[in-house]
Amino acid sequence: MSGTVTGVFGDVNVQAAQAVCRGATMSSSLVGMLDLSDEILLCILGHVPVCDLLLNVSNVCHKLQSLCRDKTLLSHVSLSEEYQANDDLFRVILKQLINHVQSLSLNGCYWLTGSTLDYLACCRVVTHLDVTGCRLTSVRLSRLLSSLTLLKSLAFDVTAGFNSAQLSSEAVGTLSRLSELRQTLLTPSYGVVPCCAQLRKLMLQFDISDVTRDGVGVSCQLMVGQSSVPHYQQLEEFTARLAPGEVNQTLLLLYLAVFSVHVPKRLRVFLISIPGPNPAHWSAGPSLAQSLGQHGDLEALQLPRSWLDPLSLRRALEGNSPKHLSFSRCPALWPQVFESLLEGGIKDVTQLNSLNLSGINQVLYTECRNVEDHLVPEIMSRLATGYSNIKHLNLMHTHYHHDQPPGLGDETHLCGSLAKFRKLHSLTLPACALLDGLNTPHITANNASPSPVLLGLKKAPRVGIQTYKTLEIIGPGFVSALPRLEPCTRASVEPRGMCAWAQGVGDAHLATLEDLPRLRRLTLAGLPGVLRGTGLVQMSRHCKDLKVLSLANLGSLKIMNYFPALLEMLKQCTQLQELRLEQPYLNANASFFEALSSCSHLQRLCLISRKGTFDPSAAENFMERCRRVIMCHMFMGGTLVGCRTLQKALLDRFLVERSALSVVIYPLHHEDLPSVIRDIPLTLLDRITLFQSHVAQPPHLSPL
């Protein structure tokens, strides 16, 4: 049977794979693949996507056919990024999973039709199901829940028109037995929460536009009957993540109303993420924080800054051993945070693996700053020594201005202190932390040892090799030109309080990233000191496994000086799967798309440029050459007619063969941009289109 085997087997013909398995091309004295034990083969097959296992690898020979259907490979299945699979292929796969799969994720499969989702009802042994981002009406959800009687965990979207009254008694019975629920709310609603009396984990994402309904309307709609008010008697984990907008905050407070009266005794995870400078006040916040710390089993905590005070924070942490802490945008808690972390407030410091200190500075980003407001190397050194198991650290929107003369030792610099975090996998740094002094002469790219900066990144652990997988270097004050729900105004694209120290970070500093060959994800934003981009080229020659790259506002905002270097870098990034590029004057011409075509594994592309231009024919040729690309988002200059013409051309030509294709091409400054953004699949919007840090964010408490 002909076909192609992908994944770890590479792109080879099935017949060729059969020959290798038989040892036809090997000497009889050598061991063939099928001579390996079943245990080893299963470990290898575990790295092959399920689609390839069932449709290709299983056709190679009888032994592999048997192994590909082993329950260890088919019990827990994620089809979330099977972008090349259309509805027909999904149906074939689901039919083969019916009697095996217990945990199934279709998270982000926005292209699937409702009729394909109906096949899920046949997977009757499923206990964990994630259909976030899929087209699921309340009627279809009812049929699904009526069949999946063993379900314990559910994740789905609550969309406009959802009506819990349409759920059958069998569906309500299934919901009453759920222990985990994740709802993405695209319309004001309690969803199915009132039906879930046994919930232990509740995860909510609020993504409702303010233009659809005001806060008063939300209250009236939801408070029609007291029976709709959620109760969380058994709740252990509560997570809420909000998009901008007053309506989302109003809805959150309705969900939290019960906590004002009663805090579940087993509650150990409480994470609330509200964007913007003025989160809605909740008077019960401090008392809830204190209640969380009473039982000594707190695992994760994040609250908006107006919900915490120093006393409640100390009582929440004292005697507990949390795994994740976030004090993002909580400047008033600056002294108390470090006092609680370093002065014995935490019971078992080895449990903490994720710490977010983003924006914990006491004042805004101006030049009138006190030394006490900067990150202190000695404190970070103590933190690294005590909390040796931290893997994710976010210092975005903080400041560090090193004014010590050279030669005083590594630990006098912040990056030297960061070197002590031996298990750090992901790190976000303010750009100004990379300099060793504002008046230090500019470093040339030929200097082999630029300065003690980046010591925390370059210095290899005493045992093993460097483990950094994600690195973000962001200039304090950087703001993306692409808003979420507001029109793009001039104020949103001008530099806001750009730190003068950050302007000294240039090509030589970026070149030192070559010492991180295992880097998988890199973000560089708000670095005006980058001139020719030679550091990018040098980095790309050594970081061969880079898969996700985000570049924003490098160098001058009036001219893109590093464009030639960008083209050279793209030719080196052969493993790149995702690129987000934001630059005011980007010329996406034939040369750009030609270089981008070297990224043969590219799947997702987002270009943002308020004065940028693009070559339609070059963009179309690029899409023809890079057949794995399923997302092309371009928010640039030009006319609405020109943007719509290219968008239609790409969809007409490629949508049939790429069912998951998402093409959005629109003028960045058009007044209708917010409505266009709202129509983008949320999984793509949050993942790449909108700029945001991905380090030390609230744990992805997915049911899977």
mmCIF file of C-alpha atoms in Angstrom, residues 1 13-35 59-64:
data_model
loop_
_atom_site.group_PDB
_atom_site.id
_atom_site.type_symbol
_atom_site.label_atom_id
_atom_site.label_comp_id
_atom_site.label_asym_id
_atom_site.label_seq_id
_atom_site.Cartn_x
_atom_site.Cartn_y
_atom_site.Cartn_z
ATOM 1 C CA MET A 1 0.000 0.000 0.000
ATOM 2 C CA ASN A 13 7.691 6.050 0.757
ATOM 3 C CA VAL A 14 5.982 3.221 2.621
ATOM 4 C CA GLN A 15 7.580 0.624 0.337
ATOM 5 C CA ALA A 16 11.018 1.987 1.192
ATOM 6 C CA ALA A 17 10.184 1.771 4.883
ATOM 7 C CA GLN A 18 9.064 -1.810 4.389
ATOM 8 C CA ALA A 19 12.388 -2.654 2.816
ATOM 9 C CA VAL A 20 14.303 -1.130 5.698
ATOM 10 C CA CYS A 21 12.174 -3.007 8.226
ATOM 11 C CA ARG A 22 12.875 -6.295 6.454
ATOM 12 C CA GLY A 23 16.554 -5.496 6.500
ATOM 13 C CA ALA A 24 16.683 -5.810 2.721
ATOM 14 C CA THR A 25 19.262 -3.080 2.436
ATOM 15 C CA MET A 26 21.293 -4.160 5.450
ATOM 16 C CA SER A 27 23.914 -6.749 6.007
ATOM 17 C CA SER A 28 22.618 -9.834 7.794
ATOM 18 C CA SER A 29 24.995 -9.111 10.646
ATOM 19 C CA LEU A 30 23.283 -5.803 11.422
ATOM 20 C CA VAL A 31 20.210 -5.331 13.580
ATOM 21 C CA GLY A 32 17.090 -4.143 11.745
ATOM 22 C CA MET A 33 14.489 -1.874 13.250
ATOM 23 C CA LEU A 34 12.082 -4.741 13.805
ATOM 24 C CA ASP A 35 14.721 -6.582 15.815
ATOM 25 C CA ASN A 59 0.715 0.090 6.792
ATOM 26 C CA VAL A 60 4.434 -0.723 6.737
ATOM 27 C CA CYS A 61 4.189 -4.263 8.136
ATOM 28 C CA HIS A 62 2.065 -6.450 10.383
ATOM 29 C CA LYS A 63 4.238 -5.876 13.459
ATOM 30 C CA LEU A 64 4.054 -2.112 13.210
#
